[in-house]
Amino acid sequence: METAMKTVTDPILLEIVEGTLASVEREVETAIARTARSPMIRDAHDFRAGIHDRRLRKLTGRSYSALVHPVVRDFPLETMRPGDVFFHNDVYLSEGGIGHLPDLCVTVPVFHGGEVVAFVQAFGHHDDIGGAVPGSMPSHARSAFEEGLMVPPIKLWDRGVPNEAALTIMTRNSRMPDSLAGDLDAECSACLMGARRLGELFDRYGRADVEACFDAIIDNTTETFRRELLSKIPDGTFVWEDYAEHDGVDPPRLHAQRITLTVDKAADAPLVIDFAGTSPQAKGPINHAGDYADGVFLKKWLAPVLRNLADTPERAAELDVNEGVVPLIEMRFPEKGTLLTPIFPAPTNARTFVILRLLGVLAGVLAKATGGRMPADQETIRYTGVYGEDDRGPYLMREVLGGGSGGRYYADGEDTIHVVPDSRNIPAEFAEARWPFVVERLGLAVDSGGPGEFRGGLGYDKHIRMLRDAHFMSIADRSILSCWGVNGGRAGRPFRVDVDGEEMEGLVDDHPVRAGQVIRIRTTGGGGWGDPLNRDPSRVAADVRDGKVSIEGARDDY
């Protein structure tokens, strides 16, 4: 015990281990980005890596990742061998770690002394895994069976030998087999490389010392969040709810997502998040299967919102979200059959409507608790795209476009941010070279940010002129309801798409677009923070000069 305590408190070794984990995670992601085939992975960077210990705890905290739980559930540690690679994308058999079928997950065990000591994992959004429409996100799906190929945890590589039969089944079910095969090869190879790097860490410092550092990393996160962030929230009970506005099947209506937050800083789990009051499971694909493994994925998904309570933005950026946040949060789910507790085979491909909204609901309830010390609302992910055929055969262009973030008590919101760290729009130059259209405009959507003492960030304004007949697709929320403001701040502008002036709904699978027609996309602006009449006039003038606010908008709102 005495030796273990010395190891845990050794600052040099702890820094080495923590730095190595971050370095390996970044190296895995860099390798995937450089070797993947699909634009969604290679160019848009809609993927993540994560490192977990043998106790299934996430050690790195720069971003969220999937879970190792379903792999270990189906393949016990003692059955794993060096060179094994595991794969899954089945939402209902992922223990809550996978949200929809295009998110494919690769997991590689790390060995030391013949035993599993850690895991390297990568998961990302891939072009197509089958289903009713190109891109595997049918907006009008009523069943998971319409959404694509479901694969429970399987051994994709066995002791370094790929399972060619499984790979053939997956690529045969994809409309983009070459890019899918290339992406999987990139992800498997990168995770195997990461596993070798971590194995070297154990070889150099020994298992006992490295695992003690793992414990210290997680314990430090728990203590830091408790001391620096949770201390800013008063004890009590607070309620907030928000809504998804359509599900692709029923006419637009409010699908409620409610959080009742109970804070008791003296309790072992100071935060109790109760989802009672969440609407029933939707007929369409906006459900999210979150009530597995005690909600451990959702805890790590929502916990970054707490960083807004840090003393400074710089300090907030330093705080990682790893497994250390899990013991601080207790989640209480409603009975089966709600948006957060759907029953198989309820469709889930547009589950972003729920899990993104939950970020805002938690921010809203914390704003009530802390007198507005949280950012205003934002909606920073939606999918738009076109598909058809050109001289090279069938093509699919799908893009994840961000939006403006909410104004904060100390600064304006950021423009065109993406919720996935390091993700981005697809470069216009690459897009025009690969697909039959011209990007006529890619800029900021003027007046989209919510007015406020601190204005909401601006969304994208993108215009695409088709050179061939094609079909347009969209998976987007906030096309009716806007991102709300805080402390007197006003709402941002909602999502809008039109094809040559014909306005589209937020959920579209196959709207025909003729050659020469222009698709105009305006993504959401963040809500404003504080009364717009309190904004410094010089900042309003600067916004007008910079083209972020029109003269009319400045006159009407400020």
XYZ file of C-alpha atoms in Angstrom:
558
model
C 0.000 0.000 0.000
C 2.802 2.401 0.901
C 4.540 1.808 -2.459
C 1.296 2.334 -4.340
C 0.712 5.649 -2.594
C 4.196 6.845 -3.521
C 3.561 5.911 -7.148
C 0.219 7.700 -7.273
C 1.688 10.912 -5.880
C 4.841 10.868 -8.041
C 4.262 13.945 -10.211
C 6.917 13.068 -12.779
C 5.632 9.594 -13.572
C 2.060 10.859 -13.552
C 2.920 13.542 -16.110
C 4.715 10.986 -18.283
C 1.785 8.580 -18.273
C -0.807 11.295 -18.806
C 1.217 12.811 -21.639
C 1.732 9.409 -23.255
C -2.002 8.701 -23.233
C -2.736 12.043 -24.880
C 0.039 11.511 -27.413
C -1.128 8.014 -28.352
C -4.719 9.189 -28.732
C -3.608 12.018 -31.013
C -1.337 9.704 -33.005
C -4.186 7.255 -33.580
C -6.453 10.040 -34.802
C -3.737 11.468 -37.055
C -3.107 8.058 -38.612
C -6.822 7.586 -39.317
C -7.144 11.041 -40.853
C -4.181 10.439 -43.157
C -5.163 6.975 -44.370
C -8.989 6.890 -44.420
C -10.885 6.987 -47.711
C -14.248 8.637 -47.071
C -14.625 12.428 -46.977
C -16.656 12.152 -43.754
C -13.663 10.612 -41.946
C -10.689 11.975 -43.871
C -11.832 15.542 -44.552
C -14.675 16.309 -42.139
C -12.930 14.442 -39.267
C -16.180 13.076 -37.848
C -14.442 10.426 -35.741
C -12.835 10.046 -32.338
C -10.292 7.850 -30.566
C -10.241 6.912 -26.900
C -8.104 4.950 -24.465
C -9.628 2.812 -21.693
C -8.108 0.679 -18.951
C -8.895 -2.979 -18.256
C -11.631 -1.836 -15.872
C -13.349 -0.195 -18.885
C -12.692 3.322 -17.586
C -12.009 6.076 -20.111
C -8.606 7.583 -19.376
C -8.360 10.340 -21.982
C -10.680 13.304 -21.903
C -10.181 15.556 -24.901
C -13.388 14.256 -26.439
C -16.123 11.681 -25.972
C -15.775 8.121 -27.284
C -17.773 4.890 -27.389
C -17.661 2.210 -24.681
C -15.641 -0.995 -24.277
C -18.409 -2.563 -22.179
C -20.202 -4.435 -25.010
C -16.953 -5.961 -26.272
C -15.963 -7.300 -22.852
C -19.531 -8.459 -22.232
C -19.382 -10.727 -25.296
C -15.640 -11.515 -25.309
C -14.205 -11.962 -21.785
C -10.729 -10.577 -21.220
C -9.155 -14.020 -20.820
C -10.284 -15.016 -24.338
C -8.581 -12.071 -26.059
C -5.250 -12.429 -27.860
C -2.647 -9.994 -29.277
C -3.671 -8.895 -32.770
C -7.415 -9.195 -32.065
C -9.624 -6.379 -33.342
C -13.258 -6.132 -32.299
C -16.023 -4.340 -34.193
C -19.616 -3.294 -33.514
C -22.235 -0.741 -34.504
C -25.438 -2.255 -33.082
C -27.119 0.551 -31.155
C -29.117 -1.652 -28.812
C -26.194 -3.971 -28.058
C -23.636 -1.186 -27.511
C -24.524 -0.447 -23.854
C -25.409 3.099 -24.939
C -22.072 3.875 -26.597
C -23.307 3.894 -30.209
C -26.089 6.267 -31.207
C -26.830 5.264 -34.790
C -25.688 2.616 -37.250
C -23.282 4.749 -39.367
C -21.097 5.099 -36.239
C -18.763 2.117 -36.589
C -16.551 1.218 -33.637
C -13.193 -0.595 -33.620
C -11.623 -1.793 -30.342
C -8.117 -3.252 -29.842
C -6.881 -4.746 -26.542
C -3.446 -3.821 -25.191
C -1.338 -6.638 -23.727
C 1.422 -6.792 -21.139
C 2.756 -10.004 -19.675
C 0.177 -11.991 -21.623
C -2.806 -10.168 -20.081
C -5.110 -7.387 -21.271
C -4.166 -4.133 -19.544
C -5.970 -1.490 -21.640
C -7.913 -0.795 -24.836
C -7.526 1.558 -27.789
C -10.762 2.410 -29.535
C -11.887 4.468 -32.534
C -15.369 5.191 -33.760
C -16.671 7.504 -36.429
C -19.465 8.351 -38.794
C -19.087 6.466 -42.075
C -20.593 7.168 -45.471
C -22.986 4.259 -45.821
C -23.798 0.988 -44.069
C -26.873 0.115 -46.115
C -30.496 0.831 -45.312
C -33.321 2.551 -47.126
C -31.484 5.660 -48.365
C -27.904 6.592 -49.289
C -26.045 7.575 -46.143
C -27.994 5.147 -43.914
C -29.989 7.923 -42.257
C -33.570 7.625 -43.556
C -35.383 10.560 -41.991
C -38.772 8.817 -42.211
C -37.651 5.460 -40.808
C -40.060 3.669 -38.502
C -37.749 0.771 -37.627
C -34.050 0.117 -37.083
C -34.279 -2.457 -39.862
C -34.621 0.412 -42.359
C -31.436 2.090 -41.166
C -28.739 -0.314 -42.282
C -26.657 -3.311 -41.282
C -26.600 -4.001 -37.524
C -23.460 -5.737 -36.286
C -23.178 -6.798 -32.620
C -19.656 -7.103 -31.201
C -17.634 -9.457 -33.405
C -13.961 -10.319 -33.783
C -13.027 -8.521 -37.010
C -9.371 -9.562 -36.789
C -8.278 -12.758 -35.057
C -4.631 -12.665 -33.854
C -3.705 -10.332 -36.690
C -5.699 -12.093 -39.430
C -8.661 -10.125 -40.876
C -12.050 -11.834 -40.966
C -12.561 -11.538 -44.717
C -16.066 -13.005 -44.589
C -17.279 -10.328 -42.162
C -15.598 -7.567 -44.162
C -17.221 -8.851 -47.340
C -20.667 -8.848 -45.736
C -20.240 -5.265 -44.559
C -18.909 -3.891 -47.828
C -21.554 -5.781 -49.817
C -24.234 -3.978 -47.793
C -22.717 -0.533 -48.407
C -23.347 1.748 -51.355
C -19.776 2.996 -50.889
C -17.862 -0.288 -50.439
C -14.419 1.026 -51.344
C -14.495 3.913 -48.890
C -15.943 1.691 -46.159
C -13.188 -0.905 -46.645
C -10.529 1.815 -46.678
C -11.884 3.476 -43.530
C -12.054 0.199 -41.607
C -8.516 -0.695 -42.642
C -7.310 2.740 -41.504
C -9.075 2.470 -38.155
C -7.942 -1.081 -37.434
C -4.333 -0.314 -38.345
C -4.284 2.902 -36.324
C -5.710 1.221 -33.210
C -3.230 -1.658 -33.507
C -0.444 0.912 -33.694
C -1.849 2.682 -30.631
C -1.968 -0.617 -28.756
C 1.720 -1.185 -29.493
C 2.565 2.302 -28.188
C 0.675 1.698 -24.952
C 2.306 -1.702 -24.574
C 5.670 0.055 -24.661
C 4.555 2.304 -21.793
C 3.781 -0.747 -19.650
C 7.058 -2.409 -20.651
C 9.046 0.628 -19.612
C 7.452 1.463 -16.251
C 5.735 -1.747 -15.183
C 2.079 -2.593 -14.835
C 1.656 -1.698 -11.170
C 3.054 1.816 -11.531
C 1.191 2.592 -14.774
C -2.143 1.349 -13.407
C -1.600 3.382 -10.249
C -1.214 6.427 -12.468
C -4.449 5.501 -14.234
C -6.185 5.571 -10.852
C -4.616 8.936 -10.042
C -5.695 10.473 -13.366
C -9.298 9.500 -12.765
C -9.281 10.452 -9.079
C -7.784 13.866 -9.916
C -10.597 14.549 -12.379
C -13.219 13.612 -9.792
C -11.685 15.887 -7.195
C -11.124 18.775 -9.620
C -14.723 18.753 -10.854
C -16.026 18.504 -7.294
C -13.820 21.317 -5.989
C -13.744 23.783 -8.903
C -17.083 23.287 -10.663
C -19.728 21.644 -8.494
C -18.929 24.068 -5.691
C -20.399 26.835 -7.902
C -23.867 25.218 -7.970
C -26.119 25.853 -4.966
C -27.856 22.899 -3.351
C -31.456 22.529 -4.436
C -33.692 21.196 -7.193
C -34.006 22.840 -10.596
C -35.995 21.956 -13.723
C -35.602 22.762 -17.422
C -37.032 21.277 -20.577
C -36.648 21.796 -24.301
C -37.988 20.112 -27.380
C -37.225 18.345 -30.610
C -39.706 19.649 -33.146
C -40.322 16.776 -35.564
C -39.517 13.089 -35.956
C -39.897 12.543 -39.702
C -43.110 10.501 -39.375
C -45.698 12.454 -37.410
C -46.522 16.100 -38.208
C -44.228 18.547 -36.382
C -44.934 18.680 -32.654
C -43.044 19.146 -29.416
C -41.063 16.111 -28.218
C -40.063 17.099 -24.678
C -36.734 16.424 -23.037
C -36.750 17.350 -19.364
C -34.071 17.370 -16.705
C -34.776 17.730 -13.012
C -31.415 18.463 -11.418
C -30.985 17.862 -7.706
C -27.767 19.148 -6.168
C -26.481 17.924 -2.810
C -22.770 18.635 -2.547
C -22.455 16.503 0.595
C -23.649 13.366 -1.228
C -21.361 10.795 -2.827
C -22.998 11.665 -6.177
C -23.619 15.426 -5.827
C -25.654 15.694 -9.046
C -28.825 13.696 -9.643
C -30.148 14.065 -13.194
C -33.718 12.801 -13.489
C -35.189 12.504 -16.987
C -38.796 12.005 -15.820
C -41.130 13.977 -18.061
C -39.281 13.069 -21.257
C -41.728 12.406 -24.090
C -42.692 8.933 -25.256
C -40.563 7.149 -27.818
C -41.033 8.716 -31.253
C -42.283 6.830 -34.281
C -39.455 8.338 -36.314
C -35.673 8.117 -35.862
C -35.013 10.748 -33.168
C -34.757 8.256 -30.283
C -31.540 7.698 -28.324
C -30.870 4.481 -26.399
C -29.245 6.059 -23.367
C -30.414 3.927 -20.446
C -27.690 1.274 -20.557
C -24.702 0.696 -18.257
C -26.241 3.133 -15.733
C -26.068 5.891 -18.340
C -22.270 5.962 -18.284
C -22.030 7.225 -21.874
C -24.518 10.040 -21.240
C -22.676 11.062 -18.074
C -19.476 11.608 -20.048
C -21.416 13.204 -22.931
C -23.107 15.784 -20.686
C -20.277 16.487 -18.230
C -18.372 18.931 -20.523
C -21.228 21.408 -19.969
C -20.027 21.715 -16.369
C -16.725 23.194 -17.561
C -18.534 26.470 -18.235
C -18.516 26.964 -14.448
C -14.707 27.198 -14.336
C -13.194 30.450 -13.085
C -11.843 31.370 -16.519
C -12.273 30.115 -20.102
C -8.620 29.166 -20.078
C -9.137 26.946 -17.046
C -12.208 25.375 -18.637
C -10.138 24.381 -21.662
C -7.655 22.580 -19.404
C -10.246 20.275 -17.835
C -10.508 16.820 -19.359
C -13.667 14.730 -19.114
C -12.662 11.149 -18.397
C -14.178 8.416 -16.234
C -13.584 10.611 -13.203
C -16.853 12.463 -13.827
C -18.952 9.293 -13.613
C -19.158 8.923 -9.789
C -20.270 12.555 -9.478
C -23.506 11.992 -11.405
C -26.472 9.752 -10.749
C -28.924 9.332 -13.606
C -32.553 8.346 -13.218
C -34.296 7.195 -16.365
C -38.033 6.903 -16.964
C -39.644 3.599 -17.816
C -38.932 1.918 -21.138
C -40.596 3.498 -24.146
C -39.405 7.140 -24.069
C -37.068 9.175 -26.280
C -34.182 8.187 -23.978
C -35.344 4.644 -23.267
C -36.579 3.366 -26.640
C -37.559 -0.231 -27.200
C -35.891 -2.145 -30.031
C -36.380 -1.824 -32.978
C -37.227 1.874 -32.581
C -35.208 3.874 -35.166
C -32.359 6.072 -33.916
C -30.477 7.505 -36.907
C -31.403 11.139 -36.066
C -30.683 10.727 -32.359
C -28.661 13.961 -32.488
C -32.002 15.740 -32.000
C -32.076 14.272 -28.494
C -28.478 14.104 -27.307
C -27.609 17.575 -28.609
C -30.745 19.015 -27.073
C -29.812 17.409 -23.756
C -26.608 19.470 -23.720
C -28.761 22.572 -23.948
C -31.247 21.315 -21.363
C -28.439 20.716 -18.855
C -26.997 24.163 -19.659
C -30.447 25.668 -19.165
C -31.066 24.048 -15.796
C -27.585 25.099 -14.646
C -28.278 28.652 -15.843
C -31.348 28.706 -13.578
C -29.306 27.378 -10.689
C -26.370 29.773 -11.093
C -28.066 33.037 -12.039
C -27.246 32.766 -15.739
C -23.589 31.805 -15.557
C -23.991 29.449 -18.522
C -23.889 30.043 -22.286
C -27.077 30.544 -24.245
C -28.370 27.717 -26.409
C -26.734 26.346 -29.546
C -27.355 23.659 -32.157
C -24.049 22.714 -33.730
C -24.644 19.632 -35.837
C -26.876 18.776 -38.750
C -26.397 16.682 -41.875
C -27.003 17.958 -45.378
C -25.936 16.449 -48.671
C -26.632 15.417 -52.218
C -26.375 12.113 -54.028
C -26.694 10.878 -57.594
C -24.481 9.653 -60.411
C -21.664 11.247 -62.371
C -19.131 9.940 -64.884
C -17.436 7.883 -62.150
C -20.651 6.204 -61.022
C -22.795 6.673 -57.908
C -21.672 9.348 -55.451
C -22.704 10.616 -52.032
C -21.743 13.984 -50.579
C -22.867 14.393 -47.002
C -21.583 17.118 -44.748
C -21.881 17.914 -41.064
C -22.250 21.690 -40.857
C -21.865 23.416 -37.520
C -23.627 26.507 -36.234
C -23.128 29.438 -33.902
C -22.568 28.809 -30.217
C -24.436 30.708 -27.528
C -23.338 34.034 -26.117
C -21.592 33.840 -22.738
C -21.521 36.100 -19.693
C -18.073 37.326 -20.731
C -17.987 37.054 -24.548
C -19.919 36.591 -27.772
C -20.593 33.085 -29.016
C -18.239 31.500 -31.519
C -19.153 31.351 -35.201
C -19.694 28.082 -37.104
C -18.462 25.679 -34.443
C -18.756 21.890 -34.605
C -19.636 19.789 -31.583
C -17.094 17.095 -32.539
C -13.623 18.466 -31.674
C -11.421 19.014 -34.746
C -14.298 18.308 -37.141
C -14.893 20.757 -39.955
C -16.778 21.494 -43.133
C -15.615 19.816 -46.341
C -13.226 22.150 -48.207
C -14.902 23.731 -51.229
C -11.922 23.006 -53.454
C -12.004 19.305 -52.710
C -15.792 19.166 -53.011
C -15.826 20.790 -56.444
C -13.083 18.459 -57.681
C -14.911 15.345 -56.488
C -18.641 16.042 -56.977
C -20.727 17.640 -59.759
C -21.516 20.978 -58.173
C -20.017 24.412 -57.557
C -19.845 26.034 -54.128
C -20.930 29.568 -54.956
C -20.831 30.837 -51.395
C -19.432 29.650 -48.078
C -19.611 32.333 -45.444
C -21.288 33.541 -42.271
C -25.073 33.845 -42.094
C -25.664 37.552 -41.432
C -27.965 38.321 -38.474
C -28.190 34.644 -37.499
C -26.675 35.144 -34.037
C -29.140 35.964 -31.271
C -28.990 39.626 -30.178
C -27.652 40.217 -26.710
C -25.166 42.099 -24.584
C -22.998 39.251 -25.809
C -24.248 38.172 -29.215
C -24.776 34.571 -30.254
C -22.333 33.096 -32.750
C -23.239 32.995 -36.441
C -24.138 29.957 -38.499
C -23.024 29.016 -41.996
C -24.428 30.446 -45.220
C -23.639 27.982 -48.009
C -24.848 27.978 -51.621
C -24.335 24.963 -53.879
C -25.158 25.021 -57.612
C -25.704 21.546 -59.054
C -24.109 20.704 -62.402
C -26.114 17.477 -62.790
C -29.491 16.253 -61.637
C -29.289 14.893 -58.087
C -31.222 14.400 -54.856
C -30.952 16.543 -51.717
C -31.011 15.149 -48.161
C -31.174 16.797 -44.764
C -31.254 15.678 -41.126
C -31.692 18.886 -39.135
C -33.541 20.175 -36.103
C -34.103 23.782 -34.986
C -35.843 24.568 -38.275
C -38.926 25.729 -36.342
C -37.726 26.517 -32.823
C -34.682 28.758 -32.403
C -31.768 28.580 -29.968
C -32.871 30.459 -26.859
C -31.082 33.272 -25.077
C -30.106 33.727 -21.413
C -30.589 36.673 -19.034
C -32.581 38.736 -21.513
C -30.638 37.616 -24.584
C -32.747 36.873 -27.633
C -33.003 33.768 -29.774
C -30.809 33.096 -32.783
C -32.129 32.410 -36.273
C -33.313 28.867 -37.065
C -32.016 26.433 -39.691
C -33.178 27.087 -43.250
C -32.715 25.322 -46.589
C -34.253 26.154 -49.927
C -33.811 24.774 -53.433
C -34.184 27.624 -55.913
C -36.457 29.402 -53.461
C -38.532 26.350 -52.496
C -38.153 25.971 -48.752
C -37.314 22.494 -47.479
C -38.239 20.875 -44.194
C -35.486 19.902 -41.785
C -35.945 16.192 -42.539
C -35.580 15.329 -46.225
C -34.450 12.073 -47.870
C -34.632 12.510 -51.616
C -35.810 15.892 -52.863
C -34.949 16.152 -56.592
C -32.563 18.925 -57.608
C -32.078 19.746 -61.277
C -28.849 20.795 -62.927
C -28.441 24.551 -62.553
C -30.537 24.819 -59.397
C -29.022 26.298 -56.236
C -29.296 24.796 -52.761
C -29.055 27.514 -50.106
C -28.255 26.366 -46.567
C -28.296 28.609 -43.494
C -27.432 26.932 -40.234
C -28.516 28.045 -36.790
C -27.194 31.004 -34.872
C -26.565 30.744 -31.144
C -28.759 32.500 -28.603
C -27.723 35.829 -27.138
C -26.660 36.480 -23.529
C -27.931 39.562 -21.709
C -30.113 42.488 -22.792
C -29.192 43.650 -26.321
C -29.639 47.281 -25.226
C -26.685 46.809 -22.867
C -24.311 45.915 -25.699
C -21.418 48.324 -26.210
C -22.368 50.459 -29.262
C -18.818 50.175 -30.578
C -19.228 46.396 -30.747
C -22.498 46.755 -32.653
C -20.757 49.053 -35.112
C -17.896 46.564 -35.474
C -20.391 43.778 -36.198
C -21.949 45.888 -38.954
C -18.531 46.685 -40.455
C -17.582 43.002 -40.349
C -20.800 41.921 -42.057
C -22.034 39.915 -39.077
C -25.015 42.168 -38.393
C -26.918 44.110 -41.053
C -27.766 47.796 -40.694
C -31.423 46.788 -40.367
C -30.577 44.191 -37.724
C -28.546 46.706 -35.724
C -31.397 49.208 -35.860
C -34.093 46.716 -34.889
C -32.251 44.688 -32.259
C -29.844 47.143 -30.650
